mmCIF file of C-alpha atoms in Angstrom:
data_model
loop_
_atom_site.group_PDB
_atom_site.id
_atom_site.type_symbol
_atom_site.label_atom_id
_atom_site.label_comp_id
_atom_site.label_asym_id
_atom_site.label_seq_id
_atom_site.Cartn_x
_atom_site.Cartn_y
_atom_site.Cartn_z
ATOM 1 C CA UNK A 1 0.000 0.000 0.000
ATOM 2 C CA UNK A 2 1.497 3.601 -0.677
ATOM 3 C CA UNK A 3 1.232 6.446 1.650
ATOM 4 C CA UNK A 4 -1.497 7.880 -0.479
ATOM 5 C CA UNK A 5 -4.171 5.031 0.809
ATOM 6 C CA UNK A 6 -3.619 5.167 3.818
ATOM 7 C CA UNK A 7 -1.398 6.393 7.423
ATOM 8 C CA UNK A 8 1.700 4.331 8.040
ATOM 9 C CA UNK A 9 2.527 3.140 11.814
ATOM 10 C CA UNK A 10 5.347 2.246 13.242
ATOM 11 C CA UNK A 11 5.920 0.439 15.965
ATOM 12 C CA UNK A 12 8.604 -1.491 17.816
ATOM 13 C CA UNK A 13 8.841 -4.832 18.455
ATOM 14 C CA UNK A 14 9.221 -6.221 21.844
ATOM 15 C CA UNK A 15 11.038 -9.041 20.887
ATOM 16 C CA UNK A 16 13.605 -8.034 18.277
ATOM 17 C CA UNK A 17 13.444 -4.237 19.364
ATOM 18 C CA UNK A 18 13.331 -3.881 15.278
ATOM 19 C CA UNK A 19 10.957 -1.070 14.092
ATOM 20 C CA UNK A 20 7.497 -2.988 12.491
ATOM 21 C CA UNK A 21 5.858 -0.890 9.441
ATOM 22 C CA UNK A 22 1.655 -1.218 9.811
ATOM 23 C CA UNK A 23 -0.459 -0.013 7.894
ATOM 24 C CA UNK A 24 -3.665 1.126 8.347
ATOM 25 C CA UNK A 25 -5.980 1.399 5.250
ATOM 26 C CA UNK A 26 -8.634 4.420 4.258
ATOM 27 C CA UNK A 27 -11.394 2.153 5.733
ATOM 28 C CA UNK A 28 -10.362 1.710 8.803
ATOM 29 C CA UNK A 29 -9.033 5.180 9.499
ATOM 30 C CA UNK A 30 -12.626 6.373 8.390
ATOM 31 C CA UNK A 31 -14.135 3.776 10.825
ATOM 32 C CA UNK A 32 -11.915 4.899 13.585
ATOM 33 C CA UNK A 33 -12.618 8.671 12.533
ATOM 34 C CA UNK A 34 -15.888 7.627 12.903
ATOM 35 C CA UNK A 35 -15.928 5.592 15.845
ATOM 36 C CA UNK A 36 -14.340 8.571 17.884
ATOM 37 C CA UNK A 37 -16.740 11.132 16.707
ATOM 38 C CA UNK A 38 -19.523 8.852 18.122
ATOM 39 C CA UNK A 39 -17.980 8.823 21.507
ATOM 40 C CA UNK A 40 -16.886 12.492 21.354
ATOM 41 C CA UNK A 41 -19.070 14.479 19.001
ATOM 42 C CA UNK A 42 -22.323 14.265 21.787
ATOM 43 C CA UNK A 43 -20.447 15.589 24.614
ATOM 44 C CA UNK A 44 -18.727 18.158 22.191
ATOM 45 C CA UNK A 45 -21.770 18.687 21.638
ATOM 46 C CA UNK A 46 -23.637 19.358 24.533
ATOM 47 C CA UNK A 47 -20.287 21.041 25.595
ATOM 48 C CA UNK A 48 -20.862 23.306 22.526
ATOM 49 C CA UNK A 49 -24.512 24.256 23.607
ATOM 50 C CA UNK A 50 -23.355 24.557 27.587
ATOM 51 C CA UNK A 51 -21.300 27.680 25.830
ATOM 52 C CA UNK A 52 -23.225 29.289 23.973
ATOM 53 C CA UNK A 53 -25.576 29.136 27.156
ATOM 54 C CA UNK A 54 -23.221 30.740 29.088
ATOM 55 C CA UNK A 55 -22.766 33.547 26.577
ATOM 56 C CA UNK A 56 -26.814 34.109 26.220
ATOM 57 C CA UNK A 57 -26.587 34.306 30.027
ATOM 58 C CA UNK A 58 -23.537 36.578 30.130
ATOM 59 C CA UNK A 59 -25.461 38.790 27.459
ATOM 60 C CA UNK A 60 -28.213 38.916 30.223
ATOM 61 C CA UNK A 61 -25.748 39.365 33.127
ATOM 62 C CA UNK A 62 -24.237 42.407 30.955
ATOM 63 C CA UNK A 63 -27.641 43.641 30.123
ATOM 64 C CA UNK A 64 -28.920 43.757 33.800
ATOM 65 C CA UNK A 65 -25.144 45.477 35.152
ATOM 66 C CA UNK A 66 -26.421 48.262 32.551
ATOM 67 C CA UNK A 67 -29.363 48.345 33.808
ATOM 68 C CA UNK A 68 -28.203 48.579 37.583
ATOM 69 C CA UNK A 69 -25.708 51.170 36.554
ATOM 70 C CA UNK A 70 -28.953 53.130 34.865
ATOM 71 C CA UNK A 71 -30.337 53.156 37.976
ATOM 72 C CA UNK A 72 -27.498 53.421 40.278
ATOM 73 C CA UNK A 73 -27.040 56.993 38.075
ATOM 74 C CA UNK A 74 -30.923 57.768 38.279
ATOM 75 C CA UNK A 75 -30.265 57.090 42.352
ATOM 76 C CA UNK A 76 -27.494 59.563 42.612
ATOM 77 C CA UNK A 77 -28.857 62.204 40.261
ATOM 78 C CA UNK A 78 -32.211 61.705 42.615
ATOM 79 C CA UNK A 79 -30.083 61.831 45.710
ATOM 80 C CA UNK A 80 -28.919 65.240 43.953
ATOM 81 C CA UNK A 81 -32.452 66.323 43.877
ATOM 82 C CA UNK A 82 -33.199 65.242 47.249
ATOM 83 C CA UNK A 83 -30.193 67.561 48.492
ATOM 84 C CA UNK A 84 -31.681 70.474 46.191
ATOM 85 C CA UNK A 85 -34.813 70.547 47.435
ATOM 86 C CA UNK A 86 -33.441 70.129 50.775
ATOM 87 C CA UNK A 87 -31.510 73.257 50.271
ATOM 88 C CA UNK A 88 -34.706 75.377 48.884
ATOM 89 C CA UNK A 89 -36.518 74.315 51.946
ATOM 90 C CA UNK A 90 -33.319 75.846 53.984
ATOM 91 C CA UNK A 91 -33.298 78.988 51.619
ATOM 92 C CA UNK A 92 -37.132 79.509 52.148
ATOM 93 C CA UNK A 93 -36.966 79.272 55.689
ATOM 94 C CA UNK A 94 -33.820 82.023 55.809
ATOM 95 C CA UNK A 95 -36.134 84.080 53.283
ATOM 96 C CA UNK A 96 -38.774 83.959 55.668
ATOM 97 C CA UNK A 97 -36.693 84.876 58.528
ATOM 98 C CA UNK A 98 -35.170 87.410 56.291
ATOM 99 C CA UNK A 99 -39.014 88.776 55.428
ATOM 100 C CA UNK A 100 -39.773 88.792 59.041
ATOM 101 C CA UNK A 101 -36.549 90.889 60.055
ATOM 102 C CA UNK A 102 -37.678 93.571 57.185
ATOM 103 C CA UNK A 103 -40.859 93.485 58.452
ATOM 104 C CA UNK A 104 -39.801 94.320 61.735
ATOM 105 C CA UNK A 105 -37.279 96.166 60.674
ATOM 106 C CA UNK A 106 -39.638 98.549 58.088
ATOM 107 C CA UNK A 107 -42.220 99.126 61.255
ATOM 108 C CA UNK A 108 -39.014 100.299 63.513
ATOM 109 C CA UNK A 109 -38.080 102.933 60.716
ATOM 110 C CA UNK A 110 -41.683 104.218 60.127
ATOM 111 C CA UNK A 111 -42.156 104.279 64.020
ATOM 112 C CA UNK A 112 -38.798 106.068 63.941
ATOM 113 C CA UNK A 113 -39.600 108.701 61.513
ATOM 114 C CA UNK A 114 -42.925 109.661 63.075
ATOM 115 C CA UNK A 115 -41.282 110.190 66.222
ATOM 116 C CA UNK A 116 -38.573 112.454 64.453
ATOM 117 C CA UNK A 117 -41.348 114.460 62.679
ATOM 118 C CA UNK A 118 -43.072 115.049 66.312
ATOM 119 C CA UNK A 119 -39.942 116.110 68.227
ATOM 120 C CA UNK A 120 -39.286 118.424 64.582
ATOM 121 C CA UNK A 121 -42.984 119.750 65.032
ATOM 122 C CA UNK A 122 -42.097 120.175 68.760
ATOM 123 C CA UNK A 123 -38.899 121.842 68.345
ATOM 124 C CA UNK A 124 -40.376 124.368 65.858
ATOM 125 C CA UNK A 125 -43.237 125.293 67.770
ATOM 126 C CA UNK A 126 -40.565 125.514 70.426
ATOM 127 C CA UNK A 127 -38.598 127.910 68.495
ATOM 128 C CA UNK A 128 -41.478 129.912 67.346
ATOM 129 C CA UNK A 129 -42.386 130.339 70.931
ATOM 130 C CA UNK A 130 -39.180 131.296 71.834
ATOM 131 C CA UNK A 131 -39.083 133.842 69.063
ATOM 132 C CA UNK A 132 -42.798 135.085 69.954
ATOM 133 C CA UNK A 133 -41.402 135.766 73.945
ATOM 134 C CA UNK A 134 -38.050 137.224 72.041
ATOM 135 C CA UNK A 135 -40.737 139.391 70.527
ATOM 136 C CA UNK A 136 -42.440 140.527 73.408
ATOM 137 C CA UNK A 137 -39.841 141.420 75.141
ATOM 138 C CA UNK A 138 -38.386 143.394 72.826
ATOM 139 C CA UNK A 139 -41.661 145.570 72.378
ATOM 140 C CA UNK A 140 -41.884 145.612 76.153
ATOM 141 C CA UNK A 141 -38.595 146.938 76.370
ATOM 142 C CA UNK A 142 -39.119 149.070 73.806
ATOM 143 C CA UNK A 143 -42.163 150.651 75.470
ATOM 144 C CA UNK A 144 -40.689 150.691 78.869
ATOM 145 C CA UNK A 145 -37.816 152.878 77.522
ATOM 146 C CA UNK A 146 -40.680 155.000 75.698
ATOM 147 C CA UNK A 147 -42.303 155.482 78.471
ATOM 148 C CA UNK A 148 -39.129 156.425 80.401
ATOM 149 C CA UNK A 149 -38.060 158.621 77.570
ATOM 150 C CA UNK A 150 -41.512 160.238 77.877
ATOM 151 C CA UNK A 151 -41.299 160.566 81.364
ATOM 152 C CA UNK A 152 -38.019 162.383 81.430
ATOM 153 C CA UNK A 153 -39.027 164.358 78.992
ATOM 154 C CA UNK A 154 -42.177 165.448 80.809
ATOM 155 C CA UNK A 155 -40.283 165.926 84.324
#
């Protein structure tokens, strides 16, 4: 038989130790190919759809991670929004406080400028009375020394 037809073997002999060619024909190398594909090709097999299991599930496994970091994001952007709108609440109550203040603040200032226009109203009538006595006492003096200037003049 040539190479061609089919796979050469060598082996040793145990007895002489001399190298013994074999060979093993077409047929029997299909039979053999065959023989260990029945054995083999059902656990490759199931082997085979075990992977492709495994990558459907990791698909899924990926998927849902995307998922949780969606909503491990949406958590910390609503965490943000929690903090905002715990801040407004602190702003509005300082605004309040603020308005209060003003308030308080706005009724010191009127009370504040009534009282200034009162003593003002007080002070001017105060000065106008002051001028008034300035006045009589001038005239008073003024007739006293007519009347002493008419009396020396008569005596």
């Amino acid at each position: 038989m040539s190479e061609e037809s089919g796979v050469y073997n060598l082996q040793m002999s145990k007895e002489v130790g001399i190298p013994i060619k074999t060979i093993i024909s077409n047929d029997s190398t299909k039979l053999l190919n065959k023989g260990i594909r029945e054995v083999y090709e059902p656990e490759v097999r199931n082997v085979h759809k075990h992977i492709l299991e495994i990558i459907r599930n990791q698909g899924v496994l990926c998927d849902s991670i995307e998922q949780e970091f969606t909503q491990l994001e949406e958590c910390v952007m609503l965490k943000e929004v929690a903090e905002t709108f715990e801040k407004v609440k602190e702003y509005q109550k300082k605004l309040v406080f603020i308005k209060k203040e003003s308030s308080v603040l706005l009724d010191r200032i009127q009370k504040t400028k009534v009282r200034a226009q009162k003593l003002q109203y007080q002070k001017e009538q105060n000065d106008l009375d002051a001028a008034r006595e300035k006045e009589k006492n001038r005239i008073y003096e003024s007739e006293l020394v007519a009347k002493l200037a008419s009396s020396a003049e008569t005596s």
